XYZ file of N, CA, C and O in Angstrom:
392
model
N 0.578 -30.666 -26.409
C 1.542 -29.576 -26.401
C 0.852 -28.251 -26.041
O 1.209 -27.295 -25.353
N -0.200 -28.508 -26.707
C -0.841 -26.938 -26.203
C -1.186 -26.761 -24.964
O -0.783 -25.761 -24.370
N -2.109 -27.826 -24.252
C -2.706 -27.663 -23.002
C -1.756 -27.366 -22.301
O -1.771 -26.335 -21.628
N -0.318 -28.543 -22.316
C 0.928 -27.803 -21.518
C 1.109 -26.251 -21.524
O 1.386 -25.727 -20.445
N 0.978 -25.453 -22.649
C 1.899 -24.045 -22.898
C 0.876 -23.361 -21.927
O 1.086 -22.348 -21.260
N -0.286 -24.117 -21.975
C -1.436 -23.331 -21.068
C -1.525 -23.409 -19.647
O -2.246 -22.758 -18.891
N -0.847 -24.132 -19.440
C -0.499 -24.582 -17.819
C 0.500 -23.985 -17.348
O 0.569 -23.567 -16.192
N 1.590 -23.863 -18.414
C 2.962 -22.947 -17.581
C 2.674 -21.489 -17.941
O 3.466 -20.642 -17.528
N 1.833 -21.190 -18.521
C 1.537 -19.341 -18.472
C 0.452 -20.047 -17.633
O 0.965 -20.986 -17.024
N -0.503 -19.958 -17.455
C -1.439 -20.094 -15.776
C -0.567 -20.450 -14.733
O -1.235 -20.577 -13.707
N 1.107 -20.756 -14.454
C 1.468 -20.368 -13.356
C 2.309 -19.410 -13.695
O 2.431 -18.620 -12.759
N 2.927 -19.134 -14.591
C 3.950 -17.855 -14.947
C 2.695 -16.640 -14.383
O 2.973 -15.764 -13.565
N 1.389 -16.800 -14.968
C 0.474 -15.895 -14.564
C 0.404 -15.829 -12.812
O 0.778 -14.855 -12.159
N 0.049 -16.622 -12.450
C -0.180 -16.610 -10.572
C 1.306 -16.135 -10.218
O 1.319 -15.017 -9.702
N 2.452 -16.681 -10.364
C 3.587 -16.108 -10.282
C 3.565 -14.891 -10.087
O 3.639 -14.236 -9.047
N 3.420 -14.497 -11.537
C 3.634 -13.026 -11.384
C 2.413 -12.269 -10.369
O 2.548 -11.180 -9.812
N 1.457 -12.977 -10.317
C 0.044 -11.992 -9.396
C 1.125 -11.885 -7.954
O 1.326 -10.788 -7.433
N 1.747 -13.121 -7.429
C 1.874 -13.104 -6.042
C 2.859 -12.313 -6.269
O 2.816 -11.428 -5.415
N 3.761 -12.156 -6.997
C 4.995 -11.258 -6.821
C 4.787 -9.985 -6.817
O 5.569 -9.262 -6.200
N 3.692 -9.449 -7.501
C 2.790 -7.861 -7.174
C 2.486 -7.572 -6.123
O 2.748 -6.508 -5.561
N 1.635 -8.855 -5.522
C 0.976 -8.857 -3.867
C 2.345 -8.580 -2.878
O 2.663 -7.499 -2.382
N 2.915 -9.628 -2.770
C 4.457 -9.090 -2.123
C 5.066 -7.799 -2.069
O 5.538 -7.256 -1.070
N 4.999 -7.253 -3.511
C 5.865 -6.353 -3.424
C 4.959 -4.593 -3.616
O 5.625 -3.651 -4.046
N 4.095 -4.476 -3.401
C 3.477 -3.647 -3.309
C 2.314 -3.600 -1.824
O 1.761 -4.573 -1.310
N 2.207 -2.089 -1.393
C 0.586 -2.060 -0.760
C -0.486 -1.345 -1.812
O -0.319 -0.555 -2.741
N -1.473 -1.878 -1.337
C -2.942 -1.541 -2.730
C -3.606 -0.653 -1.681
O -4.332 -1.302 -0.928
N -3.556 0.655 -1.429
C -4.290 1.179 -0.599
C -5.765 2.259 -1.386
O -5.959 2.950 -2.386
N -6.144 2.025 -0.754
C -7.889 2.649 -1.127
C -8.587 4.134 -0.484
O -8.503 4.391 0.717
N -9.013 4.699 -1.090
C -8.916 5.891 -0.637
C -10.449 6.945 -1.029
O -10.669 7.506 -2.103
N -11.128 6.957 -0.071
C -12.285 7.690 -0.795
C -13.744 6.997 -0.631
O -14.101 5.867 -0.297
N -14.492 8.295 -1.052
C -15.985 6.957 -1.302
C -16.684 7.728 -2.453
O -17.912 7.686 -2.393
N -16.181 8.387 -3.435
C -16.783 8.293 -4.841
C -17.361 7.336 -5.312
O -17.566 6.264 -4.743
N -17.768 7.735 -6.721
C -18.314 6.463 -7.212
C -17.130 5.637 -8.238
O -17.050 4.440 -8.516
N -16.175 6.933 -8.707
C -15.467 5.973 -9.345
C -14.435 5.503 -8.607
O -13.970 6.189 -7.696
N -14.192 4.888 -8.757
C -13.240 3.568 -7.823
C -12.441 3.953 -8.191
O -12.277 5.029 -7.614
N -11.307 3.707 -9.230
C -10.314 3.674 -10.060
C -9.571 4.682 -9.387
O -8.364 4.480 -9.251
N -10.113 5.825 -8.902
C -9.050 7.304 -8.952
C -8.850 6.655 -7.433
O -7.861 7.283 -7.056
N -9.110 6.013 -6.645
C -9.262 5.870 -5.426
C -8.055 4.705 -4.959
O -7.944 4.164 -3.859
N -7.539 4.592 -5.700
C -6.436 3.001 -5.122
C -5.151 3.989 -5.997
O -5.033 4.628 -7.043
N -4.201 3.544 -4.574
C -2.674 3.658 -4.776
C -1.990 2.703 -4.274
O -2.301 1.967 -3.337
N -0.648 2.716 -5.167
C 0.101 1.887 -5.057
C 1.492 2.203 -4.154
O 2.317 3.036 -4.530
N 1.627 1.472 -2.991
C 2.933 2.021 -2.830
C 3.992 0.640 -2.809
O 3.685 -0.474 -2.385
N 5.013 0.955 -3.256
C 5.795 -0.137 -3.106
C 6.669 -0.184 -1.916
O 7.010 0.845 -1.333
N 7.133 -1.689 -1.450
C 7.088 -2.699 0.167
C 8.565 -2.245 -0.186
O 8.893 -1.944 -1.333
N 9.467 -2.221 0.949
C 10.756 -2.133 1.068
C 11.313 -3.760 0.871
O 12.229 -4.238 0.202
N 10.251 -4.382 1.835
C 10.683 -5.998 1.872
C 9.593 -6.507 0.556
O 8.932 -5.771 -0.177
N 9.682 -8.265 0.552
C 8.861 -8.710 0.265
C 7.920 -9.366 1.144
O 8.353 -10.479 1.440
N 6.780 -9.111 1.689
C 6.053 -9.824 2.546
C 4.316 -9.313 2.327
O 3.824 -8.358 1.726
N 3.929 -10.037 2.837
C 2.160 -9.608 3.062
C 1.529 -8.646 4.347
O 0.403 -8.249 4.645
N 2.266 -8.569 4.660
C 2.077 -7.519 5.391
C 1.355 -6.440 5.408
O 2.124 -5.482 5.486
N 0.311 -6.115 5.376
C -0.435 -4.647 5.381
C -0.443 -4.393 4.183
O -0.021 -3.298 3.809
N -1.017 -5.519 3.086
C -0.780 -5.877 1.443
C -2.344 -4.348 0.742
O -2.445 -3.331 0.056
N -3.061 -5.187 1.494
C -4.632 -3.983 1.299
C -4.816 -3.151 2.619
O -5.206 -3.735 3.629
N -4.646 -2.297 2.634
C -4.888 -0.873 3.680
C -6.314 0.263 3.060
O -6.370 0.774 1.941
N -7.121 0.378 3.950
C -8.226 1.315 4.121
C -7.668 2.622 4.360
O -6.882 2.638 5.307
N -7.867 3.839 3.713
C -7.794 4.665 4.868
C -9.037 5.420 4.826
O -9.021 6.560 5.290
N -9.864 5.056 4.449
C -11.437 5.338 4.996
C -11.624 5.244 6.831
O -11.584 4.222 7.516
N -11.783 6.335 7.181
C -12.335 6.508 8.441
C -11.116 6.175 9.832
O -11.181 5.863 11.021
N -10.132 6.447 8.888
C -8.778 6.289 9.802
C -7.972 7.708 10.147
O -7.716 8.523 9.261
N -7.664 7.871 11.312
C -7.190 8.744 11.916
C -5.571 9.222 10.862
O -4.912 8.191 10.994
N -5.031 9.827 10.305
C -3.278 10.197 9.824
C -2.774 9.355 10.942
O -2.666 8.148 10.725
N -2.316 10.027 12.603
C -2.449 9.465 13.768
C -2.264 7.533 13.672
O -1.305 6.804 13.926
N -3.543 7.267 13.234
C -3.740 5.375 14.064
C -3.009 5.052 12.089
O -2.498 3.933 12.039
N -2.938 5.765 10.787
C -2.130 5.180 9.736
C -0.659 5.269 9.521
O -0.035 4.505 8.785
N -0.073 6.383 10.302
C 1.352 6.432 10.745
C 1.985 5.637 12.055
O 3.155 5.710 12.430
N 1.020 4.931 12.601
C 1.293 4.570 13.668
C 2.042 2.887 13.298
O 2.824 2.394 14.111
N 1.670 2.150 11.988
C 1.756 1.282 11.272
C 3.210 1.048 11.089
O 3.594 1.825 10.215
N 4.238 0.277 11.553
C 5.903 0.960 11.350
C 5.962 0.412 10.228
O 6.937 0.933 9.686
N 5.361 -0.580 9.300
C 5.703 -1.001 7.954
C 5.203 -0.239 6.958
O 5.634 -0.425 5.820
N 4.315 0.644 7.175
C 3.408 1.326 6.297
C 4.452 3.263 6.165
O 4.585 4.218 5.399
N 4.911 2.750 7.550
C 5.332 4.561 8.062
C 6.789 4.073 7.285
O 7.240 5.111 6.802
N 7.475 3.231 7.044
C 8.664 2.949 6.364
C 8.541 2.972 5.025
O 9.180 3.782 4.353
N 7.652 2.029 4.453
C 7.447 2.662 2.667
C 7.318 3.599 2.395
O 7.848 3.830 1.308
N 6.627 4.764 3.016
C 6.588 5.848 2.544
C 5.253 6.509 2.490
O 4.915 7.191 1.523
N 4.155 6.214 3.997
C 2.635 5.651 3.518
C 2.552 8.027 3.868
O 1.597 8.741 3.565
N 3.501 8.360 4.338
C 3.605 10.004 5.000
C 3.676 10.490 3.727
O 3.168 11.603 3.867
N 3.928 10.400 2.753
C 4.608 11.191 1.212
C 2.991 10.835 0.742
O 2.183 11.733 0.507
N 2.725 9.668 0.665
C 1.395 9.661 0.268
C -0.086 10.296 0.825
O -1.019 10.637 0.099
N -0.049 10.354 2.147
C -0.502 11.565 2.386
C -0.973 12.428 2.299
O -2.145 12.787 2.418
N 0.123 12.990 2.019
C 0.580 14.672 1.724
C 0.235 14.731 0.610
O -0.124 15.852 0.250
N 0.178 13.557 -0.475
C -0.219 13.809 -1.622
C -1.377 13.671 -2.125
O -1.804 13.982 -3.237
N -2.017 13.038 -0.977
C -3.662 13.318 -1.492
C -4.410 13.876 -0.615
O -5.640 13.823 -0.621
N -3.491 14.643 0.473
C -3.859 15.744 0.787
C -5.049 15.883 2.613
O -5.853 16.573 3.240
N -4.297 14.677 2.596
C -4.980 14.127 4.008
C -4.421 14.851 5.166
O -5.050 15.225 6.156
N -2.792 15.048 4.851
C -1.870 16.140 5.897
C -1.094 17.101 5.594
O -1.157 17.313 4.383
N -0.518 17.659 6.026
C 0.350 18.604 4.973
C 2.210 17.929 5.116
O 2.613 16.779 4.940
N 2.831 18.937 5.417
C 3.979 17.817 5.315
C 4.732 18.172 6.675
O 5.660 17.518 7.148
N 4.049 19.566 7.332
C 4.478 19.736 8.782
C 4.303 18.381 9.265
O 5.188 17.543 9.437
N 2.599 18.222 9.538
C 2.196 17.317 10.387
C 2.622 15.647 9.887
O 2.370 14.633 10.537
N 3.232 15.706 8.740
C 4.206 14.394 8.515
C 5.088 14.046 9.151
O 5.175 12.885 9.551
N 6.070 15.074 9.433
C 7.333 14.947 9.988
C 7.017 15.030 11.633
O 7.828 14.679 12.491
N 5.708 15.551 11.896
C 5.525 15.481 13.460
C 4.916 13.910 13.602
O 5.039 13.525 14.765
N 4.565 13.347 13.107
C 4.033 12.486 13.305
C 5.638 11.384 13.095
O 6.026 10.648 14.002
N 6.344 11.506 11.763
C 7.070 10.319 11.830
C 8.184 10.349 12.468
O 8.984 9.421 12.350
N 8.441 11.469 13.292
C 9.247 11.561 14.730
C 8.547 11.163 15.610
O 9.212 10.354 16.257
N 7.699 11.252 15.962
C 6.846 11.114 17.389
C 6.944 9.091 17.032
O 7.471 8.345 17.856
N 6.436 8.653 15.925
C 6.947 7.348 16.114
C 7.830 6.502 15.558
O 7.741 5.375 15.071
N 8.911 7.459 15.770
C 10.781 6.688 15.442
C 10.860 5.505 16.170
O 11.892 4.834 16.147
């Protein structure tokens, strides 16, 4: 009985991991030492894997708006919020690729 209860939470557990992976991007940000302040979360309109882990180490605003799944969640608000663009060059950018 027990080993069972331990088998259906080890997939209730993976369950729930993939349903995070789906429904979120884990994006990374920085090269401190502490890690932690450096990952955001944005959440997927859909569910898919799609552009699940994103860098933006050494990436142009430009070549990360250019992304139409990334430029649809909302990757421009994030941004602006850590200060990579301001919010002019948001809106020039997420017109230029409507």
């Amino acid at each position: 009985m027990g080993s069972r209860l331990k088998q259906y939470l080890l997939i209730a557990a993976a369950g729930a991991a993939l349903y995070f992976l789906l429904s979120h991007h884990i994006i990374f940000h920085g090269h401190e030492a502490n890690f932690v302040k450096n990952i955001y979360l944005l959440k997927k309109s859909k569910l898919h894997l799609h552009e699940t882990f994103v860098s933006l180490n050494q990436k142009s605003p430009e070549a990360i708006m250019k992304v139409r799944v990334l430029r649809e969640d909302g990757i421009g608000e994030l941004l602006v919020a850590i200060g990579m663009i301001d919010d002019a060059e948001r809106r020039r950018l997420e017109s230029k690729f409507r």
